[in-house]
Short mmCIF file of C-alpha atoms in Angstrom, two decimals:
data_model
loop_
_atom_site.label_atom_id
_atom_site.label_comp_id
_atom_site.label_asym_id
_atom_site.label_seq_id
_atom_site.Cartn_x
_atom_site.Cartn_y
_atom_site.Cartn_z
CA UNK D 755 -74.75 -49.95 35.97
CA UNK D 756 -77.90 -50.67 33.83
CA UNK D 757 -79.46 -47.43 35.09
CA UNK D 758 -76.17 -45.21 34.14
CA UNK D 759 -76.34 -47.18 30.56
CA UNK D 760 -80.16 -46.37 30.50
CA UNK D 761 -79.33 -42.72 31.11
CA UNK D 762 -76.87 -42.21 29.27
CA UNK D 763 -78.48 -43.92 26.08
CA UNK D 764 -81.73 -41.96 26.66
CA UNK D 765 -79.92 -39.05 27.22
CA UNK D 766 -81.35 -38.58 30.81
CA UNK D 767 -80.31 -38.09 34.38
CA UNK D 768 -80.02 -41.03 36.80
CA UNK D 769 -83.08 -42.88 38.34
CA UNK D 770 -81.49 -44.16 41.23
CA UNK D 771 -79.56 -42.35 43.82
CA UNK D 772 -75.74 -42.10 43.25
CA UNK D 773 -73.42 -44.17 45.90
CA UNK D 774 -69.78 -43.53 47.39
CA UNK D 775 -68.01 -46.62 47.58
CA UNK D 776 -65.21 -48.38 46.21
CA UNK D 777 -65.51 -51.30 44.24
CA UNK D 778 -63.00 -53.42 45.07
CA UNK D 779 -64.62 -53.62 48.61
CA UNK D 780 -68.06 -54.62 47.10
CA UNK D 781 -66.68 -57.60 45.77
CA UNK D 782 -62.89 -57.96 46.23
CA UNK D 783 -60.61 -59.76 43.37
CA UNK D 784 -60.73 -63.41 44.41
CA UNK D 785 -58.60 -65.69 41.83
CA UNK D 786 -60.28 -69.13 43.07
CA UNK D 787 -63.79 -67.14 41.98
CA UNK D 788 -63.40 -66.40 37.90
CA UNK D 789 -66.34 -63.69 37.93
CA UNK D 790 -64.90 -61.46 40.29
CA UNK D 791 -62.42 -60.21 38.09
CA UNK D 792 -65.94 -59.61 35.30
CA UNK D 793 -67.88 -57.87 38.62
CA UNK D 794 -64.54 -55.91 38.80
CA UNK D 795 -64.46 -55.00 35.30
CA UNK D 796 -68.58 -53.73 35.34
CA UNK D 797 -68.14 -51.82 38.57
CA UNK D 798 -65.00 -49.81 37.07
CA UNK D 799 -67.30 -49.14 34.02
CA UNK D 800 -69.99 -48.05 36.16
CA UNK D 801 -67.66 -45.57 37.26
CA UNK D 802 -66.84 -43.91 34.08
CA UNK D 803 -70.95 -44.37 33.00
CA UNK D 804 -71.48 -42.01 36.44
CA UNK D 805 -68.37 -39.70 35.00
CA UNK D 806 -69.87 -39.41 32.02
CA UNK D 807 -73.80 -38.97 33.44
CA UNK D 808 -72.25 -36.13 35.87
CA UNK D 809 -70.13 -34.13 33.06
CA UNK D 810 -73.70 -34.20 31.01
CA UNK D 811 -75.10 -32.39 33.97
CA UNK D 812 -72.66 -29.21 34.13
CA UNK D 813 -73.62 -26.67 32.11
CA UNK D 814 -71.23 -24.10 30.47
CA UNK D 815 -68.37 -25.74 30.24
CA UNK D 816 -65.23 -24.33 28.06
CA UNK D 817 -64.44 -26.56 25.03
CA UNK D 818 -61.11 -27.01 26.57
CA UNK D 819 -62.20 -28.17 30.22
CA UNK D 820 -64.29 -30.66 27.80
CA UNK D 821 -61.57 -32.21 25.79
CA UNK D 822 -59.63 -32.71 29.11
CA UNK D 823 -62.25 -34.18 30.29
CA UNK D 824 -62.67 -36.88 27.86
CA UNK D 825 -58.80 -37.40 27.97
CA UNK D 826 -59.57 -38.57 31.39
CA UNK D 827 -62.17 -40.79 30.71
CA UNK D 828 -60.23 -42.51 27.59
CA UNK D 829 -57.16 -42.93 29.62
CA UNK D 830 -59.60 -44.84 32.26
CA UNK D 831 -61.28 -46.90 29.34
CA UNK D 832 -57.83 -47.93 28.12
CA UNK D 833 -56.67 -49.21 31.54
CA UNK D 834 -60.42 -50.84 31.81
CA UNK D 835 -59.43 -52.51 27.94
CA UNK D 836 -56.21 -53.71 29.40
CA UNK D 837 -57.70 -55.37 32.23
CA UNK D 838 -60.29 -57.29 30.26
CA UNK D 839 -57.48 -58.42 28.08
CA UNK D 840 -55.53 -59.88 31.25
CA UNK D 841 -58.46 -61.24 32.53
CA UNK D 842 -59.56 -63.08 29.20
CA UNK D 843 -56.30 -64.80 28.77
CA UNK D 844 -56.44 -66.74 31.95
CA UNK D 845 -57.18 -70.56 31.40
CA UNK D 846 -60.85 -70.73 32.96
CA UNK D 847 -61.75 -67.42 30.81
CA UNK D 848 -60.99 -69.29 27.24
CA UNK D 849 -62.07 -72.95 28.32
CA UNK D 850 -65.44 -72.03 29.96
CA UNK D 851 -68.19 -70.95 27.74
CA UNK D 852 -70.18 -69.01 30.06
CA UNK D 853 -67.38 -67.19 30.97
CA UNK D 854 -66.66 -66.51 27.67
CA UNK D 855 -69.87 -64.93 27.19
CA UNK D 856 -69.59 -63.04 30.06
CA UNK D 857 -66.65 -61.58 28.44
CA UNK D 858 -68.57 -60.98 25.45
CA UNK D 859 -71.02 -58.75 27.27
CA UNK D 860 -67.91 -56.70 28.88
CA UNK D 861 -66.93 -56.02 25.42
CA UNK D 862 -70.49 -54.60 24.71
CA UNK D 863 -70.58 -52.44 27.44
CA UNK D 864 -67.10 -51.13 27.05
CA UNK D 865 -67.92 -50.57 23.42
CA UNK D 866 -71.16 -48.89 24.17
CA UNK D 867 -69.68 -47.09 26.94
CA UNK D 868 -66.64 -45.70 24.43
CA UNK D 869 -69.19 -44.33 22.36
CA UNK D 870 -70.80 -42.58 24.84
CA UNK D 871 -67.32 -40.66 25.88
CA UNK D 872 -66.55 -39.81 22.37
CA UNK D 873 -70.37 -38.39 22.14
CA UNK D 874 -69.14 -35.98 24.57
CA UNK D 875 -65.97 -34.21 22.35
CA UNK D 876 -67.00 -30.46 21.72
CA UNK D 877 -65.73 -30.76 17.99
CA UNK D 878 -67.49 -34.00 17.60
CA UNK D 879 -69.40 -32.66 14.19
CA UNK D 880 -66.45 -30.23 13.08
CA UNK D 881 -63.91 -33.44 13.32
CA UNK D 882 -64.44 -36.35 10.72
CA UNK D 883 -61.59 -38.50 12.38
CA UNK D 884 -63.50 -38.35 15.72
CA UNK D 885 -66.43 -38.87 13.80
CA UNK D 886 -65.23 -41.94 12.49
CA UNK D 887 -64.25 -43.52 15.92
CA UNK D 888 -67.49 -42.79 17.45
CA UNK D 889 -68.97 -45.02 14.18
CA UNK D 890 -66.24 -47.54 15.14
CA UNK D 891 -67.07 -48.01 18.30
CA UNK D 892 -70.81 -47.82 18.11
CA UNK D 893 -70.21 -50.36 15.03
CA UNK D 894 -68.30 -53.06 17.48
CA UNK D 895 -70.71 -52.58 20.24
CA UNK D 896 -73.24 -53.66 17.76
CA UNK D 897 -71.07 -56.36 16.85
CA UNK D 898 -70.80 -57.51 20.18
CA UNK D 899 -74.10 -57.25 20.66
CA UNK D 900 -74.89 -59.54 17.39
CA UNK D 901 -72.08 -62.04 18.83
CA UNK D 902 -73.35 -62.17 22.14
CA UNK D 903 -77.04 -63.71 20.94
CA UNK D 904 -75.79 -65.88 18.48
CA UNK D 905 -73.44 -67.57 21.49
CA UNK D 906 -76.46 -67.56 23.91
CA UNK D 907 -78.84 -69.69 21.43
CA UNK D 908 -75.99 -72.11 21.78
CA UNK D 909 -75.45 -72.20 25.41
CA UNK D 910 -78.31 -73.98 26.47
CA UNK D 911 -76.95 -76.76 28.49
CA UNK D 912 -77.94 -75.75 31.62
CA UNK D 913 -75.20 -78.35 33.94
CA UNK D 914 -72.80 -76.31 32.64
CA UNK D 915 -74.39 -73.18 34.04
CA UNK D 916 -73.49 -74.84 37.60
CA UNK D 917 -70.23 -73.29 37.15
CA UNK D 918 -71.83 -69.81 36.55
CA UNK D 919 -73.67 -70.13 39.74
CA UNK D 920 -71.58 -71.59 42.05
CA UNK D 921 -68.64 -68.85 41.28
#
């Protein structure tokens, strides 16, 4: 995942060889185990980072094959955003404070990755409305980002990262 996010923020190809596997037999979704449903979560955005890394490869496209294109990958994104949502209402996901930092770093990666897939539209520069939601999303990435360091300066009991360990 961190070498799709490398890529695709250094506008790059992959440095490390591509895999065909599903996820949800890397680490299938446990309910006693609270991170499997994050690894779930960063494995299905690995798959739209790879989508994304692979439609920056092909040359001479058509604007229109494009735009479908990026349909796809929203629709995925979406599903992805409804899935964090689920998983952040459960109990352990608002009580523990790892957890919810965990959560924190999903929502910088699927910001970051949102922006990437909106990089991609063909009428990116002729459009100010999709101009504006690339900004968006790059803004709350950023956000997240911000959020995410001022939470780890205060998690520095490290008993409580038993729980992070152990699940």
């Amino acid at each position: 995942m961190f070498d799709r996010a490398l890529a695709l923020s250094m506008n790059r190809c992959l440095s490390l060889p591509e895999f065909d596997m599903n996820p949800a037999e890397l680490v299938p979704p446990d309910a006693k185990k609270p991170y499997t449903s994050l690894i779930q979560v960063f494995l299905q955005l690995a798959e739209v980072q790879s989508e994304i890394v692979h439609h920056m490869e092909i040359k001479n496209r058509k604007a229109r094959e494009d735009v479908e294109t990026i349909q796809t990958l929203q629709g995925k994104m979406w599903k992805i955003k409804e899935t964090i949502r689920e998983c952040q209402k459960q109990p352990l996901h608002t009580e523990e404070k790892y957890l919810q930092a965990e959560w924190m770093g999903v929502d910088f990666v699927y910001h970051s990755v949102m922006t990437s897939v909106v990089k991609l539209h063909p009428y990116l520069m002729d459009d100010a409305g999709l101009h504006q939601q690339l900004l968006g999303y790059a803004r709350t990435s950023l956000s997240s980002l911000s959020e995410m360091l001022s939470i780890a300066k205060a998690l520095v009991d490290f008993h409580l990262f038993r729980v992070s360990v152990s699940c």
